[in-house]
XYZ file of C-alpha atoms in Angstrom:
118
model
C -64.516 -5.499 -4.080
C -62.773 -4.640 -0.865
C -62.855 -6.426 2.430
C -62.019 -5.116 5.825
C -62.302 -5.625 9.509
C -64.982 -4.034 11.633
C -64.062 -2.991 15.139
C -65.978 -1.444 18.005
C -62.911 0.534 19.052
C -64.168 3.660 17.304
C -67.443 3.436 19.219
C -65.515 3.300 22.488
C -63.770 6.555 21.612
C -67.132 8.263 21.202
C -68.315 7.499 24.735
C -68.807 10.614 26.830
C -67.970 8.751 30.014
C -65.086 6.363 30.291
C -66.439 2.947 31.227
C -64.253 0.855 33.489
C -64.727 -2.880 33.148
C -64.156 -4.597 36.475
C -64.474 -8.217 35.367
C -62.737 -10.524 37.817
C -63.003 -7.993 40.630
C -64.934 -9.219 43.684
C -66.362 -7.328 46.627
C -68.018 -8.417 49.847
C -69.065 -6.523 52.952
C -66.228 -4.436 54.385
C -65.805 -3.349 58.013
C -66.095 0.266 56.830
C -69.493 -0.408 55.249
C -70.767 -2.006 58.459
C -69.794 1.099 60.457
C -71.224 3.565 57.907
C -74.653 4.872 59.027
C -75.640 5.415 55.364
C -74.904 1.805 54.422
C -77.633 -0.573 53.367
C -77.774 -4.333 53.899
C -79.130 -6.693 51.266
C -80.141 -10.257 52.062
C -80.156 -13.211 49.673
C -81.857 -16.538 50.240
C -78.727 -18.359 48.993
C -75.921 -17.936 51.503
C -73.112 -17.833 48.935
C -74.945 -15.971 46.165
C -73.121 -13.757 43.720
C -74.479 -10.763 41.804
C -72.661 -9.472 38.731
C -72.878 -5.729 38.144
C -73.115 -4.394 34.560
C -69.437 -3.374 34.721
C -68.403 -6.928 35.683
C -67.919 -6.366 39.421
C -68.919 -9.484 41.370
C -70.797 -8.897 44.609
C -70.549 -11.762 47.074
C -73.317 -12.382 49.596
C -71.291 -13.948 52.399
C -73.642 -15.770 54.750
C -76.542 -14.525 52.651
C -75.956 -10.833 53.175
C -74.052 -7.903 51.714
C -73.669 -4.395 53.173
C -72.551 -1.420 51.117
C -72.510 2.367 51.162
C -71.596 2.707 47.461
C -74.480 4.590 45.766
C -73.930 2.927 42.362
C -74.056 -0.564 43.870
C -77.093 0.315 45.986
C -78.948 1.654 42.936
C -78.275 -1.536 40.972
C -79.268 -3.840 43.856
C -82.387 -1.758 44.612
C -83.513 -2.334 41.024
C -83.526 -6.095 41.680
C -84.324 -6.469 45.381
C -87.809 -6.936 46.833
C -89.407 -8.019 43.556
C -91.837 -10.937 43.566
C -89.434 -13.123 41.563
C -86.254 -11.960 43.288
C -84.353 -13.915 45.904
C -82.778 -10.670 47.181
C -84.376 -8.518 49.864
C -83.601 -5.467 51.956
C -85.407 -6.824 55.015
C -84.049 -9.838 56.835
C -87.586 -10.987 57.687
C -88.462 -11.339 53.995
C -85.358 -13.424 53.331
C -86.165 -15.639 56.330
C -89.758 -16.088 55.128
C -88.550 -17.095 51.664
C -86.109 -19.616 53.148
C -88.910 -21.114 55.265
C -91.162 -21.378 52.200
C -88.432 -23.053 50.154
C -87.683 -25.484 53.002
C -91.384 -26.345 53.323
C -91.605 -26.952 49.566
C -88.541 -29.210 49.700
C -89.944 -31.100 52.711
C -93.284 -31.528 50.924
C -91.530 -32.821 47.812
C -89.460 -35.265 49.858
C -92.556 -36.418 51.725
C -94.450 -36.944 48.482
C -91.516 -38.828 46.978
C -91.319 -41.037 50.042
C -95.027 -41.883 49.945
C -94.948 -42.608 46.229
C -92.129 -45.127 46.602
C -93.816 -47.167 49.386
């Protein structure tokens, strides 16, 4: 009986495209993206939210928003944004409405907790 080690290195050699892992790399809105007419802004209900791309790149929503003109990033964010369970939107009004709803729910919970304790 023989024993050996199994490695995924051979599978990596068979990839048609070279995949770059960008773990630890972070990106936030750049001045260039803000000036680019093709850029798109994404809003998140959490001001300091982070989104991790499949390649490990970390997108930072500074102040609850992120603007980019990178087509790969836009495609990935578009797949998540504006869904009923998502906290990410492409319209600032939707993000503001979600924040108002969450605040109302928190206020209602606090009010209920206050009435229950008296």
